[in-house]
mmCIF file with all atom_site columns, C-alpha atoms and ligand atoms in Angstrom:
data_model
loop_
_atom_site.group_PDB
_atom_site.id
_atom_site.type_symbol
_atom_site.label_atom_id
_atom_site.label_alt_id
_atom_site.label_comp_id
_atom_site.label_asym_id
_atom_site.label_entity_id
_atom_site.label_seq_id
_atom_site.pdbx_PDB_ins_code
_atom_site.Cartn_x
_atom_site.Cartn_y
_atom_site.Cartn_z
_atom_site.occupancy
_atom_site.B_iso_or_equiv
_atom_site.pdbx_formal_charge
_atom_site.auth_seq_id
_atom_site.auth_comp_id
_atom_site.auth_asym_id
_atom_site.auth_atom_id
_atom_site.pdbx_PDB_model_num
ATOM   1   C CA  . UNK A 1 1   ? -0.005 0.143  0.090   1.00 0.00 ? 1   UNK A CA  1
ATOM   2   C CA  . UNK A 1 2   ? 1.475  3.411  -0.888  1.00 0.00 ? 2   UNK A CA  1
ATOM   3   C CA  . UNK A 1 3   ? 1.245  6.386  1.075   1.00 0.00 ? 3   UNK A CA  1
ATOM   4   C CA  . UNK A 1 4   ? -2.065 8.373  1.259   1.00 0.00 ? 4   UNK A CA  1
ATOM   5   C CA  . UNK A 1 5   ? -1.916 11.986 0.051   1.00 0.00 ? 5   UNK A CA  1
ATOM   6   C CA  . UNK A 1 6   ? -5.541 12.484 -0.424  1.00 0.00 ? 6   UNK A CA  1
ATOM   7   C CA  . UNK A 1 7   ? -6.773 15.749 1.124   1.00 0.00 ? 7   UNK A CA  1
ATOM   8   C CA  . UNK A 1 8   ? -6.648 19.540 1.159   1.00 0.00 ? 8   UNK A CA  1
ATOM   9   C CA  . UNK A 1 9   ? -3.502 20.975 2.288   1.00 0.00 ? 9   UNK A CA  1
ATOM   10  C CA  . UNK A 1 10  ? -2.781 24.639 3.104   1.00 0.00 ? 10  UNK A CA  1
ATOM   11  C CA  . UNK A 1 11  ? 0.679  26.277 2.851   1.00 0.00 ? 11  UNK A CA  1
ATOM   12  C CA  . UNK A 1 12  ? 2.198  27.232 6.115   1.00 0.00 ? 12  UNK A CA  1
ATOM   13  C CA  . UNK A 1 13  ? 5.875  28.165 4.898   1.00 0.00 ? 13  UNK A CA  1
ATOM   14  C CA  . UNK A 1 14  ? 7.588  28.697 1.705   1.00 0.00 ? 14  UNK A CA  1
ATOM   15  C CA  . UNK A 1 15  ? 11.401 28.934 2.075   1.00 0.00 ? 15  UNK A CA  1
ATOM   16  C CA  . UNK A 1 16  ? 13.670 30.295 -0.977  1.00 0.00 ? 16  UNK A CA  1
ATOM   17  C CA  . UNK A 1 17  ? 10.598 30.380 -3.403  1.00 0.00 ? 17  UNK A CA  1
ATOM   18  C CA  . UNK A 1 18  ? 12.377 33.455 -4.720  1.00 0.00 ? 18  UNK A CA  1
ATOM   19  C CA  . UNK A 1 19  ? 15.354 31.777 -5.688  1.00 0.00 ? 19  UNK A CA  1
ATOM   20  C CA  . UNK A 1 20  ? 13.520 28.762 -7.290  1.00 0.00 ? 20  UNK A CA  1
ATOM   21  C CA  . UNK A 1 21  ? 11.532 31.513 -9.374  1.00 0.00 ? 21  UNK A CA  1
ATOM   22  C CA  . UNK A 1 22  ? 14.522 33.003 -10.436 1.00 0.00 ? 22  UNK A CA  1
ATOM   23  C CA  . UNK A 1 23  ? 16.071 29.954 -11.411 1.00 0.00 ? 23  UNK A CA  1
ATOM   24  C CA  . UNK A 1 24  ? 13.045 29.275 -13.798 1.00 0.00 ? 24  UNK A CA  1
ATOM   25  C CA  . UNK A 1 25  ? 13.447 32.756 -15.159 1.00 0.00 ? 25  UNK A CA  1
ATOM   26  C CA  . UNK A 1 26  ? 10.208 34.185 -13.759 1.00 0.00 ? 26  UNK A CA  1
ATOM   27  C CA  . UNK A 1 27  ? 10.289 38.070 -14.215 1.00 0.00 ? 27  UNK A CA  1
ATOM   28  C CA  . UNK A 1 28  ? 10.460 40.391 -11.384 1.00 0.00 ? 28  UNK A CA  1
ATOM   29  C CA  . UNK A 1 29  ? 6.890  41.498 -11.398 1.00 0.00 ? 29  UNK A CA  1
ATOM   30  C CA  . UNK A 1 30  ? 5.447  38.056 -11.343 1.00 0.00 ? 30  UNK A CA  1
ATOM   31  C CA  . UNK A 1 31  ? 7.888  37.079 -8.449  1.00 0.00 ? 31  UNK A CA  1
ATOM   32  C CA  . UNK A 1 32  ? 6.744  39.980 -6.457  1.00 0.00 ? 32  UNK A CA  1
ATOM   33  C CA  . UNK A 1 33  ? 2.888  38.702 -6.862  1.00 0.00 ? 33  UNK A CA  1
ATOM   34  C CA  . UNK A 1 34  ? 3.823  35.059 -6.488  1.00 0.00 ? 34  UNK A CA  1
ATOM   35  C CA  . UNK A 1 35  ? 5.897  35.444 -3.272  1.00 0.00 ? 35  UNK A CA  1
ATOM   36  C CA  . UNK A 1 36  ? 2.663  36.828 -1.573  1.00 0.00 ? 36  UNK A CA  1
ATOM   37  C CA  . UNK A 1 37  ? 0.484  33.788 -2.268  1.00 0.00 ? 37  UNK A CA  1
ATOM   38  C CA  . UNK A 1 38  ? -0.232 31.145 0.181   1.00 0.00 ? 38  UNK A CA  1
ATOM   39  C CA  . UNK A 1 39  ? -1.213 28.335 -2.258  1.00 0.00 ? 39  UNK A CA  1
ATOM   40  C CA  . UNK A 1 40  ? -3.340 25.353 -1.344  1.00 0.00 ? 40  UNK A CA  1
ATOM   41  C CA  . UNK A 1 41  ? -2.523 21.828 -2.716  1.00 0.00 ? 41  UNK A CA  1
ATOM   42  C CA  . UNK A 1 42  ? -5.794 19.717 -3.611  1.00 0.00 ? 42  UNK A CA  1
ATOM   43  C CA  . UNK A 1 43  ? -4.609 16.076 -3.822  1.00 0.00 ? 43  UNK A CA  1
ATOM   44  C CA  . UNK A 1 44  ? -6.828 13.226 -5.307  1.00 0.00 ? 44  UNK A CA  1
ATOM   45  C CA  . UNK A 1 45  ? -4.975 9.935  -5.396  1.00 0.00 ? 45  UNK A CA  1
ATOM   46  C CA  . UNK A 1 46  ? -6.136 6.470  -6.245  1.00 0.00 ? 46  UNK A CA  1
ATOM   47  C CA  . UNK A 1 47  ? -3.305 4.000  -5.983  1.00 0.00 ? 47  UNK A CA  1
ATOM   48  C CA  . UNK A 1 48  ? -0.582 5.256  -8.351  1.00 0.00 ? 48  UNK A CA  1
ATOM   49  C CA  . UNK A 1 49  ? -2.696 7.901  -9.989  1.00 0.00 ? 49  UNK A CA  1
ATOM   50  C CA  . UNK A 1 50  ? -2.648 11.398 -8.800  1.00 0.00 ? 50  UNK A CA  1
ATOM   51  C CA  . UNK A 1 51  ? -4.543 14.649 -9.705  1.00 0.00 ? 51  UNK A CA  1
ATOM   52  C CA  . UNK A 1 52  ? -2.597 17.623 -7.767  1.00 0.00 ? 52  UNK A CA  1
ATOM   53  C CA  . UNK A 1 53  ? -3.976 20.910 -7.877  1.00 0.00 ? 53  UNK A CA  1
ATOM   54  C CA  . UNK A 1 54  ? -2.142 23.727 -6.731  1.00 0.00 ? 54  UNK A CA  1
ATOM   55  C CA  . UNK A 1 55  ? -4.564 26.734 -6.207  1.00 0.00 ? 55  UNK A CA  1
ATOM   56  C CA  . UNK A 1 56  ? -3.900 30.389 -5.505  1.00 0.00 ? 56  UNK A CA  1
ATOM   57  C CA  . UNK A 1 57  ? -5.652 33.767 -5.803  1.00 0.00 ? 57  UNK A CA  1
ATOM   58  C CA  . UNK A 1 58  ? -3.312 34.461 -8.853  1.00 0.00 ? 58  UNK A CA  1
ATOM   59  C CA  . UNK A 1 59  ? -2.986 31.343 -11.085 1.00 0.00 ? 59  UNK A CA  1
ATOM   60  C CA  . UNK A 1 60  ? -3.745 27.702 -10.546 1.00 0.00 ? 60  UNK A CA  1
ATOM   61  C CA  . UNK A 1 61  ? -1.646 24.784 -11.596 1.00 0.00 ? 61  UNK A CA  1
ATOM   62  C CA  . UNK A 1 62  ? -3.182 21.160 -12.583 1.00 0.00 ? 62  UNK A CA  1
ATOM   63  C CA  . UNK A 1 63  ? -1.029 18.220 -12.643 1.00 0.00 ? 63  UNK A CA  1
ATOM   64  C CA  . UNK A 1 64  ? -2.201 14.493 -13.364 1.00 0.00 ? 64  UNK A CA  1
ATOM   65  C CA  . UNK A 1 65  ? 0.086  11.503 -13.482 1.00 0.00 ? 65  UNK A CA  1
ATOM   66  C CA  . UNK A 1 66  ? 0.481  7.947  -12.632 1.00 0.00 ? 66  UNK A CA  1
ATOM   67  C CA  . UNK A 1 67  ? 3.603  6.902  -10.778 1.00 0.00 ? 67  UNK A CA  1
ATOM   68  C CA  . UNK A 1 68  ? 6.135  5.297  -12.951 1.00 0.00 ? 68  UNK A CA  1
ATOM   69  C CA  . UNK A 1 69  ? 4.922  6.495  -16.051 1.00 0.00 ? 69  UNK A CA  1
ATOM   70  C CA  . UNK A 1 70  ? 6.781  9.352  -18.021 1.00 0.00 ? 70  UNK A CA  1
ATOM   71  C CA  . UNK A 1 71  ? 4.489  12.116 -19.485 1.00 0.00 ? 71  UNK A CA  1
ATOM   72  C CA  . UNK A 1 72  ? 4.768  15.519 -21.275 1.00 0.00 ? 72  UNK A CA  1
ATOM   73  C CA  . UNK A 1 73  ? 4.219  18.227 -18.794 1.00 0.00 ? 73  UNK A CA  1
ATOM   74  C CA  . UNK A 1 74  ? 3.646  21.498 -19.888 1.00 0.00 ? 74  UNK A CA  1
ATOM   75  C CA  . UNK A 1 75  ? 4.177  24.163 -16.928 1.00 0.00 ? 75  UNK A CA  1
ATOM   76  C CA  . UNK A 1 76  ? 1.280  26.281 -18.252 1.00 0.00 ? 76  UNK A CA  1
ATOM   77  C CA  . UNK A 1 77  ? 1.033  29.649 -16.097 1.00 0.00 ? 77  UNK A CA  1
ATOM   78  C CA  . UNK A 1 78  ? 4.364  28.847 -14.373 1.00 0.00 ? 78  UNK A CA  1
ATOM   79  C CA  . UNK A 1 79  ? 7.391  29.172 -16.649 1.00 0.00 ? 79  UNK A CA  1
ATOM   80  C CA  . UNK A 1 80  ? 5.505  27.627 -19.728 1.00 0.00 ? 80  UNK A CA  1
ATOM   81  C CA  . UNK A 1 81  ? 8.141  25.085 -20.509 1.00 0.00 ? 81  UNK A CA  1
ATOM   82  C CA  . UNK A 1 82  ? 8.059  21.682 -21.833 1.00 0.00 ? 82  UNK A CA  1
ATOM   83  C CA  . UNK A 1 83  ? 9.171  18.859 -19.791 1.00 0.00 ? 83  UNK A CA  1
ATOM   84  C CA  . UNK A 1 84  ? 9.685  15.035 -19.809 1.00 0.00 ? 84  UNK A CA  1
ATOM   85  C CA  . UNK A 1 85  ? 8.259  14.326 -16.405 1.00 0.00 ? 85  UNK A CA  1
ATOM   86  C CA  . UNK A 1 86  ? 8.558  11.190 -14.268 1.00 0.00 ? 86  UNK A CA  1
ATOM   87  C CA  . UNK A 1 87  ? 7.346  10.624 -10.739 1.00 0.00 ? 87  UNK A CA  1
ATOM   88  C CA  . UNK A 1 88  ? 8.319  7.469  -8.856  1.00 0.00 ? 88  UNK A CA  1
ATOM   89  C CA  . UNK A 1 89  ? 8.128  6.142  -5.244  1.00 0.00 ? 89  UNK A CA  1
ATOM   90  C CA  . UNK A 1 90  ? 10.919 6.226  -2.919  1.00 0.00 ? 90  UNK A CA  1
ATOM   91  C CA  . UNK A 1 91  ? 9.322  4.321  -0.083  1.00 0.00 ? 91  UNK A CA  1
ATOM   92  C CA  . UNK A 1 92  ? 6.379  6.726  0.823   1.00 0.00 ? 92  UNK A CA  1
ATOM   93  C CA  . UNK A 1 93  ? 8.170  9.665  -0.565  1.00 0.00 ? 93  UNK A CA  1
ATOM   94  C CA  . UNK A 1 94  ? 7.072  10.936 -4.237  1.00 0.00 ? 94  UNK A CA  1
ATOM   95  C CA  . UNK A 1 95  ? 10.158 11.978 -6.300  1.00 0.00 ? 95  UNK A CA  1
ATOM   96  C CA  . UNK A 1 96  ? 9.563  13.845 -9.603  1.00 0.00 ? 96  UNK A CA  1
ATOM   97  C CA  . UNK A 1 97  ? 12.232 14.484 -12.294 1.00 0.00 ? 97  UNK A CA  1
ATOM   98  C CA  . UNK A 1 98  ? 11.135 17.228 -14.854 1.00 0.00 ? 98  UNK A CA  1
ATOM   99  C CA  . UNK A 1 99  ? 13.780 16.530 -17.889 1.00 0.00 ? 99  UNK A CA  1
ATOM   100 C CA  . UNK A 1 100 ? 13.839 19.905 -20.049 1.00 0.00 ? 100 UNK A CA  1
ATOM   101 C CA  . UNK A 1 101 ? 15.655 22.842 -20.570 1.00 0.00 ? 101 UNK A CA  1
ATOM   102 C CA  . UNK A 1 102 ? 16.641 23.508 -16.829 1.00 0.00 ? 102 UNK A CA  1
ATOM   103 C CA  . UNK A 1 103 ? 18.889 21.289 -15.163 1.00 0.00 ? 103 UNK A CA  1
ATOM   104 C CA  . UNK A 1 104 ? 18.330 19.521 -11.995 1.00 0.00 ? 104 UNK A CA  1
ATOM   105 C CA  . UNK A 1 105 ? 14.844 20.040 -12.147 1.00 0.00 ? 105 UNK A CA  1
ATOM   106 C CA  . UNK A 1 106 ? 12.310 18.374 -10.066 1.00 0.00 ? 106 UNK A CA  1
ATOM   107 C CA  . UNK A 1 107 ? 10.307 18.096 -6.644  1.00 0.00 ? 107 UNK A CA  1
ATOM   108 C CA  . UNK A 1 108 ? 9.895  15.838 -3.950  1.00 0.00 ? 108 UNK A CA  1
ATOM   109 C CA  . UNK A 1 109 ? 6.821  15.087 -1.627  1.00 0.00 ? 109 UNK A CA  1
ATOM   110 C CA  . UNK A 1 110 ? 6.466  13.583 1.848   1.00 0.00 ? 110 UNK A CA  1
ATOM   111 C CA  . UNK A 1 111 ? 4.036  13.568 4.678   1.00 0.00 ? 111 UNK A CA  1
ATOM   112 C CA  . UNK A 1 112 ? 4.813  13.640 8.408   1.00 0.00 ? 112 UNK A CA  1
ATOM   113 C CA  . UNK A 1 113 ? 1.802  13.472 10.483  1.00 0.00 ? 113 UNK A CA  1
ATOM   114 C CA  . UNK A 1 114 ? -0.679 16.297 9.308   1.00 0.00 ? 114 UNK A CA  1
ATOM   115 C CA  . UNK A 1 115 ? 2.123  18.028 7.304   1.00 0.00 ? 115 UNK A CA  1
ATOM   116 C CA  . UNK A 1 116 ? 2.786  17.637 3.690   1.00 0.00 ? 116 UNK A CA  1
ATOM   117 C CA  . UNK A 1 117 ? 6.297  18.588 2.770   1.00 0.00 ? 117 UNK A CA  1
ATOM   118 C CA  . UNK A 1 118 ? 7.518  19.932 -0.862  1.00 0.00 ? 118 UNK A CA  1
ATOM   119 C CA  . UNK A 1 119 ? 10.926 20.542 -1.976  1.00 0.00 ? 119 UNK A CA  1
ATOM   120 C CA  . UNK A 1 120 ? 11.057 21.996 -5.416  1.00 0.00 ? 120 UNK A CA  1
ATOM   121 C CA  . UNK A 1 121 ? 14.439 22.259 -7.182  1.00 0.00 ? 121 UNK A CA  1
ATOM   122 C CA  . UNK A 1 122 ? 15.865 23.921 -10.300 1.00 0.00 ? 122 UNK A CA  1
ATOM   123 C CA  . UNK A 1 123 ? 19.374 24.281 -11.032 1.00 0.00 ? 123 UNK A CA  1
ATOM   124 C CA  . UNK A 1 124 ? 21.128 25.058 -7.754  1.00 0.00 ? 124 UNK A CA  1
ATOM   125 C CA  . UNK A 1 125 ? 18.374 26.326 -6.084  1.00 0.00 ? 125 UNK A CA  1
ATOM   126 C CA  . UNK A 1 126 ? 15.996 24.591 -3.607  1.00 0.00 ? 126 UNK A CA  1
ATOM   127 C CA  . UNK A 1 127 ? 12.507 25.740 -2.302  1.00 0.00 ? 127 UNK A CA  1
ATOM   128 C CA  . UNK A 1 128 ? 11.120 24.127 0.873   1.00 0.00 ? 128 UNK A CA  1
ATOM   129 C CA  . UNK A 1 129 ? 7.321  24.281 1.282   1.00 0.00 ? 129 UNK A CA  1
ATOM   130 C CA  . UNK A 1 130 ? 5.309  22.982 4.202   1.00 0.00 ? 130 UNK A CA  1
ATOM   131 C CA  . UNK A 1 131 ? 1.484  22.194 4.221   1.00 0.00 ? 131 UNK A CA  1
ATOM   132 C CA  . UNK A 1 132 ? -0.851 21.430 6.757   1.00 0.00 ? 132 UNK A CA  1
ATOM   133 C CA  . UNK A 1 133 ? -3.819 19.135 6.182   1.00 0.00 ? 133 UNK A CA  1
ATOM   134 C CA  . UNK A 1 134 ? -7.217 21.074 6.331   1.00 0.00 ? 134 UNK A CA  1
ATOM   135 C CA  . UNK A 1 135 ? -9.704 19.961 8.950   1.00 0.00 ? 135 UNK A CA  1
HETATM 136 O O1  . YOG B 2 .   ? 3.858  21.137 -7.752  1.00 0.00 ? 1   YOG B O1  1
HETATM 137 O O2  . YOG B 2 .   ? 5.131  21.663 -9.396  1.00 0.00 ? 1   YOG B O2  1
HETATM 138 O O3  . YOG B 2 .   ? 2.996  19.345 -5.676  1.00 0.00 ? 1   YOG B O3  1
HETATM 139 O O4  . YOG B 2 .   ? 2.478  19.990 -9.867  1.00 0.00 ? 1   YOG B O4  1
HETATM 140 C C1  . YOG B 2 .   ? 5.225  26.404 -8.590  1.00 0.00 ? 1   YOG B C1  1
HETATM 141 C C2  . YOG B 2 .   ? 5.508  27.736 -8.944  1.00 0.00 ? 1   YOG B C2  1
HETATM 142 C C3  . YOG B 2 .   ? 2.762  31.395 -9.147  1.00 0.00 ? 1   YOG B C3  1
HETATM 143 C C4  . YOG B 2 .   ? 2.863  31.829 -10.709 1.00 0.00 ? 1   YOG B C4  1
HETATM 144 C C5  . YOG B 2 .   ? 3.871  25.793 -8.208  1.00 0.00 ? 1   YOG B C5  1
HETATM 145 C C6  . YOG B 2 .   ? 1.400  30.469 -9.004  1.00 0.00 ? 1   YOG B C6  1
HETATM 146 C C7  . YOG B 2 .   ? 6.851  27.928 -9.581  1.00 0.00 ? 1   YOG B C7  1
HETATM 147 C C8  . YOG B 2 .   ? 3.803  32.710 -10.928 1.00 0.00 ? 1   YOG B C8  1
HETATM 148 C C9  . YOG B 2 .   ? 3.606  24.329 -8.871  1.00 0.00 ? 1   YOG B C9  1
HETATM 149 C C10 . YOG B 2 .   ? 1.565  29.550 -7.632  1.00 0.00 ? 1   YOG B C10 1
HETATM 150 C C11 . YOG B 2 .   ? 6.759  29.322 -9.937  1.00 0.00 ? 1   YOG B C11 1
HETATM 151 C C12 . YOG B 2 .   ? 5.167  31.810 -10.687 1.00 0.00 ? 1   YOG B C12 1
HETATM 152 C C13 . YOG B 2 .   ? 0.423  28.635 -7.627  1.00 0.00 ? 1   YOG B C13 1
HETATM 153 C C14 . YOG B 2 .   ? 4.620  23.493 -8.187  1.00 0.00 ? 1   YOG B C14 1
HETATM 154 C C15 . YOG B 2 .   ? 6.391  29.778 -11.205 1.00 0.00 ? 1   YOG B C15 1
HETATM 155 C C16 . YOG B 2 .   ? 5.502  30.940 -11.697 1.00 0.00 ? 1   YOG B C16 1
HETATM 156 C C17 . YOG B 2 .   ? 0.107  27.905 -8.991  1.00 0.00 ? 1   YOG B C17 1
HETATM 157 C C18 . YOG B 2 .   ? 4.396  22.138 -8.450  1.00 0.00 ? 1   YOG B C18 1
HETATM 158 C C19 . YOG B 2 .   ? 3.829  19.834 -8.101  1.00 0.00 ? 1   YOG B C19 1
HETATM 159 C C20 . YOG B 2 .   ? 4.030  19.157 -6.642  1.00 0.00 ? 1   YOG B C20 1
HETATM 160 C C21 . YOG B 2 .   ? 2.628  19.162 -8.594  1.00 0.00 ? 1   YOG B C21 1
#
């Protein structure tokens, strides 16, 4: 049985989002707005199938994938790039590699108690986010 990520998760902290956005080439004005956001993750999981919505007052981002199956990701509304994306299990962690123009791009999710952790990487930057499960 894989870990259960289902639920609505609200952001509580967002460390070095600025560095991550700069590494992605997000322009200054967009970064100013994006930094103020407290996004919510709405995750629907059925076994190895995931629907992850990242919701905010500015933009939303939608990802659907099956663990172990590479797919073409277009980061619409983010940096608008194309990646060959693969998510795999590392025990109960979800490990994502986003192959494309940017080196070392990907993310890792894991859960500790009622907290959802997310580390976003691009080039030499790591952004560390924590979300808390909504009641
Ligand atoms: O999530 O890959 O949970 O898809 C990363 C933002 C800000 C837009 C969000 C909107 C990167 C302007 C998705 C913020 C910065 C800044 C809310 C992270 C790019 C543009 C959408 C992500 C995975 C793992 C699932």
